[in-house]
Amino acid sequence: MRRVISVFLPRWPTDRLRRKNRTAPPRDKPLVLAAVDGQRRIVTSVDDAALSLGLTRGMTVTHAQSLVPDLTVLDADPAKDADALVRLGHWCTMYSPLVTPDPPDGIFIDVAGSAHLFQGEGALIEDLLHRLRRADISAKAAIADTPGCAWGVSRYGSGGIVSPGRASEAIASLPVAALRLAQSVVSSLHEVGIERVAQLASKPRASLRLRFGADVLLRFDQALGSVTEALTSLVPPEVPQRELKFAEPIGDPEDLKRVISKLCELLCPELERRGVGARRLDLVFMRVDNLAQAVRIGLSRPYREPVHLSKLLAERLVLVDPGFGIESAALTASWIEALTERQTIGRHIAAEGSDVDVGQLVDTLAVRLGQDSVYRCAPVESGLPERAVKRVPALDPAHGAAWPKHLPRPARLFSPPEKIIAIAELPDRPPRQFTWRHQRLRVIRADGPERIHGEWWISDGETNLTRDYYRVETADGARYWLFRDAPAERGGSWYLHGVGEA
């Protein structure tokens, strides 16, 4: 299913100028851009500070200066704004290969095939907006099934995520201007009392077409998805790319797999010629209805081995809807890194210290299970067991702290530790039995205590933290790691922190 983000840049001309012109006033000082319209000089853009003082687009510069005497007025440059929007669009290809500038103040991003690399649509939008705002670019975004719905919600709604299949509900209460209609058409609709999209939907289509033109129904149908809206995507410059065009449309999965293999065989020699490997690949199928279907995969390290790359791309074919057929396919290495050595292809996990490459296994698991599901554990210098380990990428080189050999730890730790009921013969002795998850367990062997103190240099609240750990073995042969969070005289409680060999 198609999922399109509409990024709205409400202050794009002034934001761009401030980033380009270091002599421009700070953001808390009002700034407007102006252009000549006939015999008058008209305000074309205002920043947030100017807007808060009552200045708006369309008023004369003379009027604006009479309201704000210390107003900074600079010349507008729509051509440079458009060029900068295209450059911003190329930057947005880090989120998807299907990016389309939407002049004068927006960008469309189709993320159906790449949202999984960012842990979902919500995380992707959050990361996108965070990066834009950090670059001092005001932005708002919405994602929906259609470009038209996303456009309307980002500009006239609250933004955010429109659930699949809910486009009609999302735009029903929006003003008719949210359908991307010309201002003259919007004014004509207002004259007959049609101000909301829901009102438009209740009117006869024939009379709407006759009175207001075909564009009203076209935009309405595009927003709902009844009519497909094709977007022309940017192609990043200077990136390795190969394309295939077909004499007849194809759609069979086996044919698509063969196309993928052929594209990888064509692209990899180019990567080898440049001395690079792919860290990210974008596969774009163009359907006969001019609708693009994209697939994106990330790799754990640079690769240019055709068989491995084609297998990973084939795993994502479930996301491709060929429709009435696909007429062309393009494969782009949108992220490349230096790779000069010849790779060693390993088919099994090898012993530590060997040179067998398990990167292909990591990539396959990441494509099937998700990037966050494939990782390894690295030690952290911390006395508290739950802080002594962290997740790192599966192929990250070992560095930093080492596992302490003199402190045995169980194979499995619980986070957080689970409270238990324990009975000991003496207050400061190991428990003789304990109850965990409604099961009573009798202890036959125990070792301890191992006392661990809180990390007072991190938090004052841990100054008095004390734990006494015991390794115990129960009558059924199982081993557990228990601790009491305070001495017996202070009424400490018992917890189970780990299970397994220790």
mmCIF file of N, CA, C and O in Angstrom, residues 70-115:
data_model
loop_
_atom_site.group_PDB
_atom_site.id
_atom_site.type_symbol
_atom_site.label_atom_id
_atom_site.label_comp_id
_atom_site.label_asym_id
_atom_site.label_seq_id
_atom_site.Cartn_x
_atom_site.Cartn_y
_atom_site.Cartn_z
ATOM 1 N N ASP A 70 10.750 49.138 12.572
ATOM 2 C CA ASP A 70 12.092 48.550 12.464
ATOM 3 C C ASP A 70 12.098 47.260 11.644
ATOM 4 O O ASP A 70 12.990 46.416 11.801
ATOM 5 N N LEU A 71 11.138 47.102 10.763
ATOM 6 C CA LEU A 71 11.000 45.891 9.957
ATOM 7 C C LEU A 71 12.150 45.760 8.952
ATOM 8 O O LEU A 71 12.529 46.722 8.305
ATOM 9 N N THR A 72 12.703 44.540 8.844
ATOM 10 C CA THR A 72 13.719 44.246 7.830
ATOM 11 C C THR A 72 13.020 43.710 6.585
ATOM 12 O O THR A 72 12.284 42.718 6.652
ATOM 13 N N VAL A 73 13.256 44.355 5.450
ATOM 14 C CA VAL A 73 12.641 43.964 4.178
ATOM 15 C C VAL A 73 13.754 43.597 3.197
ATOM 16 O O VAL A 73 14.646 44.405 2.925
ATOM 17 N N LEU A 74 13.703 42.368 2.671
ATOM 18 C CA LEU A 74 14.679 41.898 1.694
ATOM 19 C C LEU A 74 13.948 41.453 0.441
ATOM 20 O O LEU A 74 12.743 41.158 0.468
ATOM 21 N N ASP A 75 14.682 41.370 -0.666
ATOM 22 C CA ASP A 75 14.080 40.987 -1.943
ATOM 23 C C ASP A 75 13.836 39.478 -1.994
ATOM 24 O O ASP A 75 14.712 38.671 -1.627
ATOM 25 N N ALA A 76 12.666 39.124 -2.453
ATOM 26 C CA ALA A 76 12.353 37.709 -2.651
ATOM 27 C C ALA A 76 13.064 37.191 -3.896
ATOM 28 O O ALA A 76 13.313 37.938 -4.848
ATOM 29 N N ASP A 77 13.386 35.894 -3.880
ATOM 30 C CA ASP A 77 14.048 35.273 -5.034
ATOM 31 C C ASP A 77 13.439 33.881 -5.228
ATOM 32 O O ASP A 77 13.981 32.872 -4.764
ATOM 33 N N PRO A 78 12.284 33.786 -5.890
ATOM 34 C CA PRO A 78 11.608 32.491 -6.056
ATOM 35 C C PRO A 78 12.459 31.443 -6.759
ATOM 36 O O PRO A 78 12.346 30.254 -6.452
ATOM 37 N N ALA A 79 13.311 31.839 -7.680
ATOM 38 C CA ALA A 79 14.151 30.873 -8.398
ATOM 39 C C ALA A 79 15.122 30.186 -7.439
ATOM 40 O O ALA A 79 15.302 28.955 -7.480
ATOM 41 N N LYS A 80 15.742 30.962 -6.554
ATOM 42 C CA LYS A 80 16.658 30.367 -5.588
ATOM 43 C C LYS A 80 15.907 29.521 -4.566
ATOM 44 O O LYS A 80 16.422 28.493 -4.105
ATOM 45 N N ASP A 81 14.695 29.939 -4.225
ATOM 46 C CA ASP A 81 13.873 29.123 -3.321
ATOM 47 C C ASP A 81 13.586 27.760 -3.944
ATOM 48 O O ASP A 81 13.668 26.724 -3.269
ATOM 49 N N ALA A 82 13.261 27.754 -5.235
ATOM 50 C CA ALA A 82 12.948 26.500 -5.922
ATOM 51 C C ALA A 82 14.182 25.610 -6.016
ATOM 52 O O ALA A 82 14.109 24.389 -5.813
ATOM 53 N N ASP A 83 15.340 26.199 -6.333
ATOM 54 C CA ASP A 83 16.576 25.414 -6.415
ATOM 55 C C ASP A 83 16.923 24.805 -5.057
ATOM 56 O O ASP A 83 17.333 23.634 -4.976
ATOM 57 N N ALA A 84 16.759 25.591 -4.010
ATOM 58 C CA ALA A 84 17.066 25.085 -2.668
ATOM 59 C C ALA A 84 16.088 23.986 -2.270
ATOM 60 O O ALA A 84 16.455 23.042 -1.557
ATOM 61 N N LEU A 85 14.840 24.080 -2.713
ATOM 62 C CA LEU A 85 13.857 23.037 -2.408
ATOM 63 C C LEU A 85 14.246 21.718 -3.068
ATOM 64 O O LEU A 85 14.077 20.640 -2.472
ATOM 65 N N VAL A 86 14.784 21.788 -4.265
ATOM 66 C CA VAL A 86 15.258 20.572 -4.935
ATOM 67 C C VAL A 86 16.431 19.971 -4.170
ATOM 68 O O VAL A 86 16.513 18.748 -3.980
ATOM 69 N N ARG A 87 17.350 20.816 -3.703
ATOM 70 C CA ARG A 87 18.480 20.305 -2.922
ATOM 71 C C ARG A 87 17.994 19.657 -1.621
ATOM 72 O O ARG A 87 18.521 18.623 -1.202
ATOM 73 N N LEU A 88 16.997 20.267 -1.002
ATOM 74 C CA LEU A 88 16.427 19.663 0.203
ATOM 75 C C LEU A 88 15.769 18.323 -0.131
ATOM 76 O O LEU A 88 15.833 17.377 0.653
ATOM 77 N N GLY A 89 15.151 18.262 -1.324
ATOM 78 C CA GLY A 89 14.566 16.994 -1.749
ATOM 79 C C GLY A 89 15.611 15.893 -1.902
ATOM 80 O O GLY A 89 15.386 14.749 -1.513
ATOM 81 N N HIS A 90 16.778 16.239 -2.459
ATOM 82 C CA HIS A 90 17.863 15.254 -2.561
ATOM 83 C C HIS A 90 18.297 14.798 -1.166
ATOM 84 O O HIS A 90 18.612 13.616 -0.967
ATOM 85 N N TRP A 91 18.323 15.715 -0.221
ATOM 86 C CA TRP A 91 18.664 15.329 1.149
ATOM 87 C C TRP A 91 17.621 14.364 1.712
ATOM 88 O O TRP A 91 17.957 13.417 2.445
ATOM 89 N N CYS A 92 16.362 14.554 1.363
ATOM 90 C CA CYS A 92 15.286 13.701 1.877
ATOM 91 C C CYS A 92 15.343 12.282 1.323
ATOM 92 O O CYS A 92 14.641 11.396 1.822
ATOM 93 N N THR A 93 16.156 12.047 0.287
ATOM 94 C CA THR A 93 16.268 10.684 -0.234
ATOM 95 C C THR A 93 16.909 9.740 0.768
ATOM 96 O O THR A 93 16.919 8.526 0.544
ATOM 97 N N MET A 94 17.428 10.257 1.875
ATOM 98 C CA MET A 94 17.904 9.372 2.928
ATOM 99 C C MET A 94 16.743 8.595 3.550
ATOM 100 O O MET A 94 16.953 7.539 4.164
ATOM 101 N N TYR A 95 15.524 9.077 3.388
ATOM 102 C CA TYR A 95 14.354 8.408 3.937
ATOM 103 C C TYR A 95 13.642 7.521 2.927
ATOM 104 O O TYR A 95 12.961 6.571 3.308
ATOM 105 N N SER A 96 13.769 7.816 1.653
ATOM 106 C CA SER A 96 13.105 7.028 0.615
ATOM 107 C C SER A 96 13.669 7.430 -0.735
ATOM 108 O O SER A 96 14.062 8.588 -0.930
ATOM 109 N N PRO A 97 13.677 6.508 -1.704
ATOM 110 C CA PRO A 97 14.121 6.891 -3.047
ATOM 111 C C PRO A 97 13.058 7.668 -3.818
ATOM 112 O O PRO A 97 13.363 8.245 -4.858
ATOM 113 N N LEU A 98 11.820 7.683 -3.316
ATOM 114 C CA LEU A 98 10.725 8.343 -4.026
ATOM 115 C C LEU A 98 10.434 9.686 -3.372
ATOM 116 O O LEU A 98 9.598 9.797 -2.471
ATOM 117 N N VAL A 99 11.140 10.718 -3.817
ATOM 118 C CA VAL A 99 11.010 12.064 -3.273
ATOM 119 C C VAL A 99 10.663 13.017 -4.408
ATOM 120 O O VAL A 99 11.310 13.003 -5.455
ATOM 121 N N THR A 100 9.638 13.860 -4.191
ATOM 122 C CA THR A 100 9.189 14.794 -5.209
ATOM 123 C C THR A 100 9.033 16.183 -4.606
ATOM 124 O O THR A 100 8.247 16.351 -3.659
ATOM 125 N N PRO A 101 9.752 17.189 -5.079
ATOM 126 C CA PRO A 101 9.522 18.563 -4.602
ATOM 127 C C PRO A 101 8.100 19.010 -4.927
ATOM 128 O O PRO A 101 7.555 18.681 -5.990
ATOM 129 N N ASP A 102 7.509 19.760 -4.014
ATOM 130 C CA ASP A 102 6.157 20.272 -4.180
ATOM 131 C C ASP A 102 6.202 21.791 -4.016
ATOM 132 O O ASP A 102 5.874 22.322 -2.950
ATOM 133 N N PRO A 103 6.672 22.505 -5.055
ATOM 134 C CA PRO A 103 6.837 23.965 -4.946
ATOM 135 C C PRO A 103 5.509 24.643 -4.619
ATOM 136 O O PRO A 103 4.445 24.154 -5.010
ATOM 137 N N PRO A 104 5.547 25.782 -3.898
ATOM 138 C CA PRO A 104 6.778 26.486 -3.500
ATOM 139 C C PRO A 104 7.273 26.143 -2.106
ATOM 140 O O PRO A 104 8.336 26.603 -1.705
ATOM 141 N N ASP A 105 6.518 25.306 -1.343
ATOM 142 C CA ASP A 105 6.864 25.148 0.069
ATOM 143 C C ASP A 105 6.631 23.739 0.596
ATOM 144 O O ASP A 105 6.244 23.558 1.754
ATOM 145 N N GLY A 106 6.838 22.726 -0.236
ATOM 146 C CA GLY A 106 6.580 21.377 0.251
ATOM 147 C C GLY A 106 7.395 20.317 -0.460
ATOM 148 O O GLY A 106 8.024 20.572 -1.497
ATOM 149 N N ILE A 107 7.351 19.107 0.100
ATOM 150 C CA ILE A 107 8.034 17.943 -0.466
ATOM 151 C C ILE A 107 7.169 16.718 -0.200
ATOM 152 O O ILE A 107 6.626 16.556 0.900
ATOM 153 N N PHE A 108 7.040 15.843 -1.198
ATOM 154 C CA PHE A 108 6.376 14.555 -1.042
ATOM 155 C C PHE A 108 7.440 13.463 -0.905
ATOM 156 O O PHE A 108 8.425 13.445 -1.651
ATOM 157 N N ILE A 109 7.211 12.524 0.037
ATOM 158 C CA ILE A 109 8.124 11.384 0.228
ATOM 159 C C ILE A 109 7.279 10.125 0.352
ATOM 160 O O ILE A 109 6.485 9.995 1.295
ATOM 161 N N ASP A 110 7.428 9.201 -0.583
ATOM 162 C CA ASP A 110 6.723 7.918 -0.524
ATOM 163 C C ASP A 110 7.588 6.940 0.271
ATOM 164 O O ASP A 110 8.663 6.540 -0.171
ATOM 165 N N VAL A 111 7.124 6.560 1.463
ATOM 166 C CA VAL A 111 7.948 5.760 2.384
ATOM 167 C C VAL A 111 7.421 4.343 2.573
ATOM 168 O O VAL A 111 7.817 3.649 3.509
ATOM 169 N N ALA A 112 6.533 3.876 1.688
ATOM 170 C CA ALA A 112 5.948 2.546 1.875
ATOM 171 C C ALA A 112 7.010 1.456 1.919
ATOM 172 O O ALA A 112 6.870 0.481 2.660
ATOM 173 N N GLY A 113 8.081 1.599 1.142
ATOM 174 C CA GLY A 113 9.103 0.553 1.095
ATOM 175 C C GLY A 113 10.297 0.803 1.979
ATOM 176 O O GLY A 113 11.252 0.019 1.964
ATOM 177 N N SER A 114 10.290 1.880 2.769
ATOM 178 C CA SER A 114 11.483 2.193 3.564
ATOM 179 C C SER A 114 11.193 2.524 5.021
ATOM 180 O O SER A 114 12.129 2.665 5.804
ATOM 181 N N ALA A 115 9.931 2.651 5.417
ATOM 182 C CA ALA A 115 9.617 3.034 6.802
ATOM 183 C C ALA A 115 10.144 2.014 7.806
ATOM 184 O O ALA A 115 10.476 2.366 8.941
#
